[in-house]
């Protein structure tokens, strides 16, 4: 089992998620729990997954006033997950207080990640709707630096930005990358996709993979292929 590939458990409830894991012999693999599953099941889903020894990335993308985020993170820290996240757009003070909440509530606090820019926003939406100047890459790098300066352990970003972020923020600043597709799978609705081998070459530390595995004909085989592509590069 690779600790670097988090399977996105994008299911409507625990029953479906648990059934998927069991049917496909994915016991104990690292998993990402997002809003859909967490808002249905609450902390119980995290307890279940921990009992079954899954490393967990709890992807709730917090974004509120700093005190509220700090207090929420105090509660989240007690769930004992490995990664949590906020939107970098909440600002430096919010990121700092998020970290403060995590550290104050746990001896082994989760890693704090910041979402730089949602990949659903293109340059036009960013410039015209959010009134942010410059290219997507300029803004992503700016938010990565802001996150780093305020105590985040890494960012969620596109594979295409990981190398530049590493250069700017240093090798220990973690890059967690969704938008991954296996060599032979479809693109679905993701525009800027990359294979695990490409991600590896471009400085990604951790991959988040959902539909390439959950919608594969044989999800176990797809998971194994992802590990192989990630570990061996293109010669696999
Ligand atoms: O199915 P797919 O592999 O495209 O989904 C990956 C997961 O990554 C989904 O749970 C999605 O919500 C998440 N994601 C994210 N940040 C992005 C893009 C996708 O957290 N910028």
PDB file of C-alpha atoms and ligand atoms in Angstrom:
ATOM      1  CA  UNK A   1       0.000   0.000   0.000  1.00  0.00           C
ATOM      2  CA  UNK A   2       1.341   3.419  -0.958  1.00  0.00           C
ATOM      3  CA  UNK A   3       0.840   6.168   1.626  1.00  0.00           C
ATOM      4  CA  UNK A   4       0.969   8.686  -1.213  1.00  0.00           C
ATOM      5  CA  UNK A   5      -2.290   7.935  -3.028  1.00  0.00           C
ATOM      6  CA  UNK A   6      -5.518   9.048  -1.368  1.00  0.00           C
ATOM      7  CA  UNK A   7      -8.670   7.508  -2.772  1.00  0.00           C
ATOM      8  CA  UNK A   8     -11.483  10.120  -2.951  1.00  0.00           C
ATOM      9  CA  UNK A   9     -14.465   8.496  -1.223  1.00  0.00           C
ATOM     10  CA  UNK A  10     -17.036  10.530  -3.134  1.00  0.00           C
ATOM     11  CA  UNK A  11     -20.071   8.470  -2.079  1.00  0.00           C
ATOM     12  CA  UNK A  12     -23.432   9.666  -0.719  1.00  0.00           C
ATOM     13  CA  UNK A  13     -23.278   7.602   2.480  1.00  0.00           C
ATOM     14  CA  UNK A  14     -21.142   5.253   4.581  1.00  0.00           C
ATOM     15  CA  UNK A  15     -22.922   2.137   3.429  1.00  0.00           C
ATOM     16  CA  UNK A  16     -21.953   2.780  -0.193  1.00  0.00           C
ATOM     17  CA  UNK A  17     -18.381   3.786   0.702  1.00  0.00           C
ATOM     18  CA  UNK A  18     -17.865   0.762   2.950  1.00  0.00           C
ATOM     19  CA  UNK A  19     -19.332  -1.578   0.362  1.00  0.00           C
ATOM     20  CA  UNK A  20     -16.981  -0.167  -2.294  1.00  0.00           C
ATOM     21  CA  UNK A  21     -13.905  -0.628  -0.078  1.00  0.00           C
ATOM     22  CA  UNK A  22     -14.848  -4.182   0.889  1.00  0.00           C
ATOM     23  CA  UNK A  23     -15.936  -5.363  -2.557  1.00  0.00           C
ATOM     24  CA  UNK A  24     -12.710  -4.103  -4.085  1.00  0.00           C
ATOM     25  CA  UNK A  25     -10.324  -5.269  -1.351  1.00  0.00           C
ATOM     26  CA  UNK A  26      -9.125  -1.730  -0.656  1.00  0.00           C
ATOM     27  CA  UNK A  27      -8.863  -2.292   3.101  1.00  0.00           C
ATOM     28  CA  UNK A  28      -6.682   0.283   4.857  1.00  0.00           C
ATOM     29  CA  UNK A  29      -5.821   2.395   1.795  1.00  0.00           C
ATOM     30  CA  UNK A  30      -5.471   6.149   2.392  1.00  0.00           C
ATOM     31  CA  UNK A  31      -8.810   7.879   1.768  1.00  0.00           C
ATOM     32  CA  UNK A  32     -10.095  11.407   1.252  1.00  0.00           C
ATOM     33  CA  UNK A  33     -13.441  12.204   2.868  1.00  0.00           C
ATOM     34  CA  UNK A  34     -15.161  15.240   1.376  1.00  0.00           C
ATOM     35  CA  UNK A  35     -18.245  17.296   2.174  1.00  0.00           C
ATOM     36  CA  UNK A  36     -20.719  14.895   0.575  1.00  0.00           C
ATOM     37  CA  UNK A  37     -19.919  11.953   2.837  1.00  0.00           C
ATOM     38  CA  UNK A  38     -19.025  13.962   5.963  1.00  0.00           C
ATOM     39  CA  UNK A  39     -22.176  16.093   5.928  1.00  0.00           C
ATOM     40  CA  UNK A  40     -24.258  12.926   5.700  1.00  0.00           C
ATOM     41  CA  UNK A  41     -22.485  10.819   8.298  1.00  0.00           C
ATOM     42  CA  UNK A  42     -20.597  13.291  10.512  1.00  0.00           C
ATOM     43  CA  UNK A  43     -17.600  12.315  12.699  1.00  0.00           C
ATOM     44  CA  UNK A  44     -18.884   8.711  12.838  1.00  0.00           C
ATOM     45  CA  UNK A  45     -17.528   8.087   9.341  1.00  0.00           C
ATOM     46  CA  UNK A  46     -14.050   9.128  10.468  1.00  0.00           C
ATOM     47  CA  UNK A  47     -14.230   6.835  13.508  1.00  0.00           C
ATOM     48  CA  UNK A  48     -15.250   3.918  11.273  1.00  0.00           C
ATOM     49  CA  UNK A  49     -12.416   4.534   8.827  1.00  0.00           C
ATOM     50  CA  UNK A  50      -9.890   4.887  11.652  1.00  0.00           C
ATOM     51  CA  UNK A  51     -11.056   1.603  13.160  1.00  0.00           C
ATOM     52  CA  UNK A  52     -10.326   0.072   9.767  1.00  0.00           C
ATOM     53  CA  UNK A  53      -6.817   1.636   9.735  1.00  0.00           C
ATOM     54  CA  UNK A  54      -7.249   4.046   6.830  1.00  0.00           C
ATOM     55  CA  UNK A  55      -5.021   7.152   6.776  1.00  0.00           C
ATOM     56  CA  UNK A  56      -7.483  10.034   6.269  1.00  0.00           C
ATOM     57  CA  UNK A  57      -7.527  13.385   4.508  1.00  0.00           C
ATOM     58  CA  UNK A  58     -10.631  15.271   5.704  1.00  0.00           C
ATOM     59  CA  UNK A  59     -11.362  17.657   2.831  1.00  0.00           C
ATOM     60  CA  UNK A  60     -13.821  20.231   4.233  1.00  0.00           C
ATOM     61  CA  UNK A  61     -12.108  23.365   2.832  1.00  0.00           C
ATOM     62  CA  UNK A  62     -12.868  25.689   5.767  1.00  0.00           C
ATOM     63  CA  UNK A  63     -13.317  29.406   4.997  1.00  0.00           C
ATOM     64  CA  UNK A  64     -14.733  31.704   7.718  1.00  0.00           C
ATOM     65  CA  UNK A  65     -13.568  34.353  10.172  1.00  0.00           C
ATOM     66  CA  UNK A  66     -10.311  33.346  11.912  1.00  0.00           C
ATOM     67  CA  UNK A  67     -11.839  32.656  15.341  1.00  0.00           C
ATOM     68  CA  UNK A  68     -14.543  30.387  13.931  1.00  0.00           C
ATOM     69  CA  UNK A  69     -12.001  28.448  11.879  1.00  0.00           C
ATOM     70  CA  UNK A  70      -9.692  28.134  14.901  1.00  0.00           C
ATOM     71  CA  UNK A  71     -12.517  26.700  17.024  1.00  0.00           C
ATOM     72  CA  UNK A  72     -13.659  24.346  14.280  1.00  0.00           C
ATOM     73  CA  UNK A  73     -10.086  23.096  13.858  1.00  0.00           C
ATOM     74  CA  UNK A  74      -9.869  22.367  17.597  1.00  0.00           C
ATOM     75  CA  UNK A  75     -12.774  19.957  17.169  1.00  0.00           C
ATOM     76  CA  UNK A  76     -11.470  18.522  13.898  1.00  0.00           C
ATOM     77  CA  UNK A  77      -8.028  17.868  15.436  1.00  0.00           C
ATOM     78  CA  UNK A  78      -9.646  15.526  17.935  1.00  0.00           C
ATOM     79  CA  UNK A  79     -10.835  13.247  15.128  1.00  0.00           C
ATOM     80  CA  UNK A  80      -7.221  12.149  14.608  1.00  0.00           C
ATOM     81  CA  UNK A  81      -7.052  12.524  10.831  1.00  0.00           C
ATOM     82  CA  UNK A  82      -3.824  13.006   8.882  1.00  0.00           C
ATOM     83  CA  UNK A  83      -4.690  16.000   6.667  1.00  0.00           C
ATOM     84  CA  UNK A  84      -7.237  18.833   6.850  1.00  0.00           C
ATOM     85  CA  UNK A  85      -7.626  21.958   4.731  1.00  0.00           C
ATOM     86  CA  UNK A  86      -8.769  25.575   4.425  1.00  0.00           C
ATOM     87  CA  UNK A  87      -9.163  27.970   1.495  1.00  0.00           C
ATOM     88  CA  UNK A  88      -6.054  30.179   1.283  1.00  0.00           C
ATOM     89  CA  UNK A  89      -8.478  32.869   0.122  1.00  0.00           C
ATOM     90  CA  UNK A  90      -9.563  33.238   3.784  1.00  0.00           C
ATOM     91  CA  UNK A  91      -6.324  35.148   4.372  1.00  0.00           C
ATOM     92  CA  UNK A  92      -3.141  34.849   6.392  1.00  0.00           C
ATOM     93  CA  UNK A  93      -4.690  35.358   9.813  1.00  0.00           C
ATOM     94  CA  UNK A  94      -7.291  32.660   9.141  1.00  0.00           C
ATOM     95  CA  UNK A  95      -4.584  30.177   8.130  1.00  0.00           C
ATOM     96  CA  UNK A  96      -2.571  31.011  11.265  1.00  0.00           C
ATOM     97  CA  UNK A  97      -5.560  30.544  13.535  1.00  0.00           C
ATOM     98  CA  UNK A  98      -6.451  27.256  11.804  1.00  0.00           C
ATOM     99  CA  UNK A  99      -2.997  25.965  12.657  1.00  0.00           C
ATOM    100  CA  UNK A 100      -3.285  27.304  16.205  1.00  0.00           C
ATOM    101  CA  UNK A 101      -6.571  25.401  16.688  1.00  0.00           C
ATOM    102  CA  UNK A 102      -5.034  22.146  15.430  1.00  0.00           C
ATOM    103  CA  UNK A 103      -1.859  22.394  17.485  1.00  0.00           C
ATOM    104  CA  UNK A 104      -3.655  23.389  20.691  1.00  0.00           C
ATOM    105  CA  UNK A 105      -6.010  20.397  20.578  1.00  0.00           C
ATOM    106  CA  UNK A 106      -3.733  17.502  19.667  1.00  0.00           C
ATOM    107  CA  UNK A 107      -0.233  16.167  20.378  1.00  0.00           C
ATOM    108  CA  UNK A 108      -0.173  14.837  16.837  1.00  0.00           C
ATOM    109  CA  UNK A 109      -2.041  17.534  14.902  1.00  0.00           C
ATOM    110  CA  UNK A 110      -3.133  16.854  11.322  1.00  0.00           C
ATOM    111  CA  UNK A 111      -1.145  18.460   8.505  1.00  0.00           C
ATOM    112  CA  UNK A 112      -2.768  21.701   7.417  1.00  0.00           C
ATOM    113  CA  UNK A 113      -3.218  22.198   3.678  1.00  0.00           C
ATOM    114  CA  UNK A 114      -4.488  25.293   1.890  1.00  0.00           C
ATOM    115  CA  UNK A 115      -6.482  25.235  -1.335  1.00  0.00           C
ATOM    116  CA  UNK A 116      -4.795  27.787  -3.599  1.00  0.00           C
ATOM    117  CA  UNK A 117      -7.318  28.307  -6.401  1.00  0.00           C
ATOM    118  CA  UNK A 118     -10.243  26.052  -7.269  1.00  0.00           C
ATOM    119  CA  UNK A 119      -9.510  24.362 -10.578  1.00  0.00           C
ATOM    120  CA  UNK A 120     -13.095  25.117 -11.611  1.00  0.00           C
ATOM    121  CA  UNK A 121     -12.096  28.800 -11.900  1.00  0.00           C
ATOM    122  CA  UNK A 122     -10.385  29.754 -15.138  1.00  0.00           C
ATOM    123  CA  UNK A 123      -8.463  32.929 -15.864  1.00  0.00           C
ATOM    124  CA  UNK A 124     -11.558  34.759 -17.113  1.00  0.00           C
ATOM    125  CA  UNK A 125     -13.617  34.027 -13.963  1.00  0.00           C
ATOM    126  CA  UNK A 126     -10.641  34.920 -11.791  1.00  0.00           C
ATOM    127  CA  UNK A 127     -10.059  38.278 -13.544  1.00  0.00           C
ATOM    128  CA  UNK A 128     -13.672  39.273 -14.243  1.00  0.00           C
ATOM    129  CA  UNK A 129     -15.596  37.842 -11.284  1.00  0.00           C
ATOM    130  CA  UNK A 130     -13.066  37.841  -8.453  1.00  0.00           C
ATOM    131  CA  UNK A 131     -11.164  40.871  -9.792  1.00  0.00           C
ATOM    132  CA  UNK A 132      -7.854  39.099  -9.267  1.00  0.00           C
ATOM    133  CA  UNK A 133      -5.198  40.367 -11.685  1.00  0.00           C
ATOM    134  CA  UNK A 134      -2.619  38.225 -13.480  1.00  0.00           C
ATOM    135  CA  UNK A 135      -2.549  34.598 -14.564  1.00  0.00           C
ATOM    136  CA  UNK A 136      -3.897  31.601 -12.673  1.00  0.00           C
ATOM    137  CA  UNK A 137      -0.309  30.526 -12.040  1.00  0.00           C
ATOM    138  CA  UNK A 138       0.654  33.941 -10.573  1.00  0.00           C
ATOM    139  CA  UNK A 139      -2.262  33.717  -8.152  1.00  0.00           C
ATOM    140  CA  UNK A 140      -1.635  30.094  -7.228  1.00  0.00           C
ATOM    141  CA  UNK A 141       1.989  30.918  -6.398  1.00  0.00           C
ATOM    142  CA  UNK A 142       0.920  33.939  -4.386  1.00  0.00           C
ATOM    143  CA  UNK A 143      -1.543  31.878  -2.327  1.00  0.00           C
ATOM    144  CA  UNK A 144       1.005  29.085  -1.822  1.00  0.00           C
ATOM    145  CA  UNK A 145       3.480  31.601  -0.421  1.00  0.00           C
ATOM    146  CA  UNK A 146       0.777  33.132   1.789  1.00  0.00           C
ATOM    147  CA  UNK A 147      -0.104  29.664   3.110  1.00  0.00           C
ATOM    148  CA  UNK A 148       3.525  28.823   3.797  1.00  0.00           C
ATOM    149  CA  UNK A 149       4.184  32.144   5.556  1.00  0.00           C
ATOM    150  CA  UNK A 150       1.232  31.549   7.857  1.00  0.00           C
ATOM    151  CA  UNK A 151       2.035  28.040   8.988  1.00  0.00           C
ATOM    152  CA  UNK A 152       0.371  25.703   6.477  1.00  0.00           C
ATOM    153  CA  UNK A 153       2.211  22.449   5.808  1.00  0.00           C
ATOM    154  CA  UNK A 154       1.314  22.396   2.136  1.00  0.00           C
ATOM    155  CA  UNK A 155      -1.233  23.138  -0.557  1.00  0.00           C
ATOM    156  CA  UNK A 156      -3.796  21.420  -2.725  1.00  0.00           C
ATOM    157  CA  UNK A 157      -2.832  22.338  -6.273  1.00  0.00           C
ATOM    158  CA  UNK A 158      -2.758  21.166  -9.866  1.00  0.00           C
ATOM    159  CA  UNK A 159       0.128  18.885 -10.879  1.00  0.00           C
ATOM    160  CA  UNK A 160       1.058  21.559 -13.402  1.00  0.00           C
ATOM    161  CA  UNK A 161       1.882  23.983 -10.575  1.00  0.00           C
ATOM    162  CA  UNK A 162       3.609  21.627  -8.145  1.00  0.00           C
ATOM    163  CA  UNK A 163       7.153  22.136  -9.412  1.00  0.00           C
ATOM    164  CA  UNK A 164       6.963  25.931  -9.240  1.00  0.00           C
ATOM    165  CA  UNK A 165       5.435  25.790  -5.759  1.00  0.00           C
ATOM    166  CA  UNK A 166       8.260  23.535  -4.546  1.00  0.00           C
ATOM    167  CA  UNK A 167      10.791  25.970  -6.000  1.00  0.00           C
ATOM    168  CA  UNK A 168       9.144  28.913  -4.243  1.00  0.00           C
ATOM    169  CA  UNK A 169       8.189  27.331  -0.899  1.00  0.00           C
ATOM    170  CA  UNK A 170      10.893  24.687  -0.461  1.00  0.00           C
ATOM    171  CA  UNK A 171      11.033  20.887  -0.759  1.00  0.00           C
ATOM    172  CA  UNK A 172       9.328  20.111   2.567  1.00  0.00           C
ATOM    173  CA  UNK A 173       6.225  22.174   1.705  1.00  0.00           C
ATOM    174  CA  UNK A 174       3.784  19.485   0.584  1.00  0.00           C
ATOM    175  CA  UNK A 175       1.938  19.475  -2.728  1.00  0.00           C
ATOM    176  CA  UNK A 176      -1.270  17.435  -2.822  1.00  0.00           C
ATOM    177  CA  UNK A 177      -2.656  17.060  -6.322  1.00  0.00           C
ATOM    178  CA  UNK A 178      -6.096  16.016  -7.595  1.00  0.00           C
ATOM    179  CA  UNK A 179      -6.937  15.939 -11.322  1.00  0.00           C
ATOM    180  CA  UNK A 180      -5.214  12.592 -11.872  1.00  0.00           C
ATOM    181  CA  UNK A 181      -6.198  10.154 -14.611  1.00  0.00           C
ATOM    182  CA  UNK A 182      -4.669   6.777 -15.374  1.00  0.00           C
ATOM    183  CA  UNK A 183      -3.070   6.262 -18.796  1.00  0.00           C
ATOM    184  CA  UNK A 184      -6.138   4.696 -20.401  1.00  0.00           C
ATOM    185  CA  UNK A 185      -9.084   6.305 -18.590  1.00  0.00           C
ATOM    186  CA  UNK A 186     -11.466   9.077 -19.708  1.00  0.00           C
ATOM    187  CA  UNK A 187     -11.097  12.750 -18.800  1.00  0.00           C
ATOM    188  CA  UNK A 188     -14.595  13.221 -17.235  1.00  0.00           C
ATOM    189  CA  UNK A 189     -15.048  16.918 -16.360  1.00  0.00           C
ATOM    190  CA  UNK A 190     -11.425  17.653 -15.417  1.00  0.00           C
ATOM    191  CA  UNK A 191      -9.666  19.835 -17.969  1.00  0.00           C
ATOM    192  CA  UNK A 192      -6.091  19.944 -16.705  1.00  0.00           C
ATOM    193  CA  UNK A 193      -5.394  16.310 -15.996  1.00  0.00           C
ATOM    194  CA  UNK A 194      -2.166  14.377 -15.483  1.00  0.00           C
ATOM    195  CA  UNK A 195      -1.104  10.771 -15.041  1.00  0.00           C
ATOM    196  CA  UNK A 196       0.523   9.515 -11.801  1.00  0.00           C
ATOM    197  CA  UNK A 197       3.865   9.222 -13.647  1.00  0.00           C
ATOM    198  CA  UNK A 198       3.646  12.845 -14.819  1.00  0.00           C
ATOM    199  CA  UNK A 199       2.715  13.916 -11.277  1.00  0.00           C
ATOM    200  CA  UNK A 200       5.765  12.157  -9.896  1.00  0.00           C
ATOM    201  CA  UNK A 201       8.072  13.834 -12.427  1.00  0.00           C
ATOM    202  CA  UNK A 202       6.554  17.215 -11.569  1.00  0.00           C
ATOM    203  CA  UNK A 203       7.088  17.236  -7.831  1.00  0.00           C
ATOM    204  CA  UNK A 204       3.706  16.118  -6.460  1.00  0.00           C
ATOM    205  CA  UNK A 205       4.019  14.571  -2.984  1.00  0.00           C
ATOM    206  CA  UNK A 206       0.530  13.116  -2.679  1.00  0.00           C
ATOM    207  CA  UNK A 207      -2.110  12.220  -5.266  1.00  0.00           C
ATOM    208  CA  UNK A 208      -5.869  12.355  -4.805  1.00  0.00           C
ATOM    209  CA  UNK A 209      -7.658   9.996  -7.187  1.00  0.00           C
ATOM    210  CA  UNK A 210     -11.413   9.507  -7.414  1.00  0.00           C
ATOM    211  CA  UNK A 211     -13.254   8.472 -10.528  1.00  0.00           C
ATOM    212  CA  UNK A 212     -10.294   6.846 -12.298  1.00  0.00           C
ATOM    213  CA  UNK A 213     -10.562   4.231  -9.566  1.00  0.00           C
ATOM    214  CA  UNK A 214     -14.181   4.362  -8.365  1.00  0.00           C
ATOM    215  CA  UNK A 215     -15.602   4.151 -11.892  1.00  0.00           C
ATOM    216  CA  UNK A 216     -13.089   1.673 -13.283  1.00  0.00           C
ATOM    217  CA  UNK A 217     -14.369  -1.713 -14.409  1.00  0.00           C
ATOM    218  CA  UNK A 218     -11.981  -3.266 -11.888  1.00  0.00           C
ATOM    219  CA  UNK A 219     -11.269  -0.649  -9.171  1.00  0.00           C
ATOM    220  CA  UNK A 220      -8.704  -2.845  -7.393  1.00  0.00           C
ATOM    221  CA  UNK A 221      -6.695  -3.229 -10.614  1.00  0.00           C
ATOM    222  CA  UNK A 222      -6.995   0.514 -11.286  1.00  0.00           C
ATOM    223  CA  UNK A 223      -5.696   1.307  -7.787  1.00  0.00           C
ATOM    224  CA  UNK A 224      -2.754  -1.055  -8.306  1.00  0.00           C
ATOM    225  CA  UNK A 225      -2.052   0.493 -11.697  1.00  0.00           C
ATOM    226  CA  UNK A 226      -2.017   3.959 -10.102  1.00  0.00           C
ATOM    227  CA  UNK A 227       0.563   2.782  -7.556  1.00  0.00           C
ATOM    228  CA  UNK A 228       2.666   1.215 -10.289  1.00  0.00           C
ATOM    229  CA  UNK A 229       2.570   4.349 -12.465  1.00  0.00           C
ATOM    230  CA  UNK A 230       3.367   6.500  -9.412  1.00  0.00           C
ATOM    231  CA  UNK A 231       6.265   4.351  -8.223  1.00  0.00           C
ATOM    232  CA  UNK A 232       7.831   3.311 -11.524  1.00  0.00           C
ATOM    233  CA  UNK A 233       7.024   6.204 -13.832  1.00  0.00           C
ATOM    234  CA  UNK A 234       6.212   5.588 -17.454  1.00  0.00           C
ATOM    235  CA  UNK A 235       8.300   2.447 -17.871  1.00  0.00           C
ATOM    236  CA  UNK A 236       5.694   0.437 -15.895  1.00  0.00           C
TER     237      UNK A 236
HETATM  238  O1  LIG B   1     -12.856  11.997  -9.463  1.00  0.00           O
HETATM  239  P1  LIG B   1     -11.653  12.870  -9.441  1.00  0.00           P
HETATM  240  O2  LIG B   1     -10.350  12.093  -9.403  1.00  0.00           O
HETATM  241  O3  LIG B   1     -11.667  13.942 -10.500  1.00  0.00           O
HETATM  242  O4  LIG B   1     -11.804  13.643  -8.059  1.00  0.00           O
HETATM  243  C1  LIG B   1     -10.812  13.951  -7.209  1.00  0.00           C
HETATM  244  C2  LIG B   1     -11.268  14.567  -5.925  1.00  0.00           C
HETATM  245  O5  LIG B   1     -10.496  15.737  -5.746  1.00  0.00           O
HETATM  246  C3  LIG B   1     -12.737  14.985  -5.762  1.00  0.00           C
HETATM  247  O6  LIG B   1     -13.130  14.582  -4.455  1.00  0.00           O
HETATM  248  C4  LIG B   1     -12.695  16.495  -5.842  1.00  0.00           C
HETATM  249  O7  LIG B   1     -13.641  17.113  -4.985  1.00  0.00           O
HETATM  250  C5  LIG B   1     -11.312  16.820  -5.362  1.00  0.00           C
HETATM  251  N1  LIG B   1     -10.730  18.043  -5.933  1.00  0.00           N
HETATM  252  C6  LIG B   1     -10.164  18.969  -5.083  1.00  0.00           C
HETATM  253  N2  LIG B   1      -9.584  20.103  -5.586  1.00  0.00           N
HETATM  254  C7  LIG B   1      -9.564  20.328  -6.900  1.00  0.00           C
HETATM  255  C8  LIG B   1     -10.121  19.389  -7.783  1.00  0.00           C
HETATM  256  C9  LIG B   1     -10.708  18.238  -7.275  1.00  0.00           C
HETATM  257  O8  LIG B   1     -10.133  18.765  -3.873  1.00  0.00           O
HETATM  258  N3  LIG B   1      -8.975  21.429  -7.323  1.00  0.00           N
END
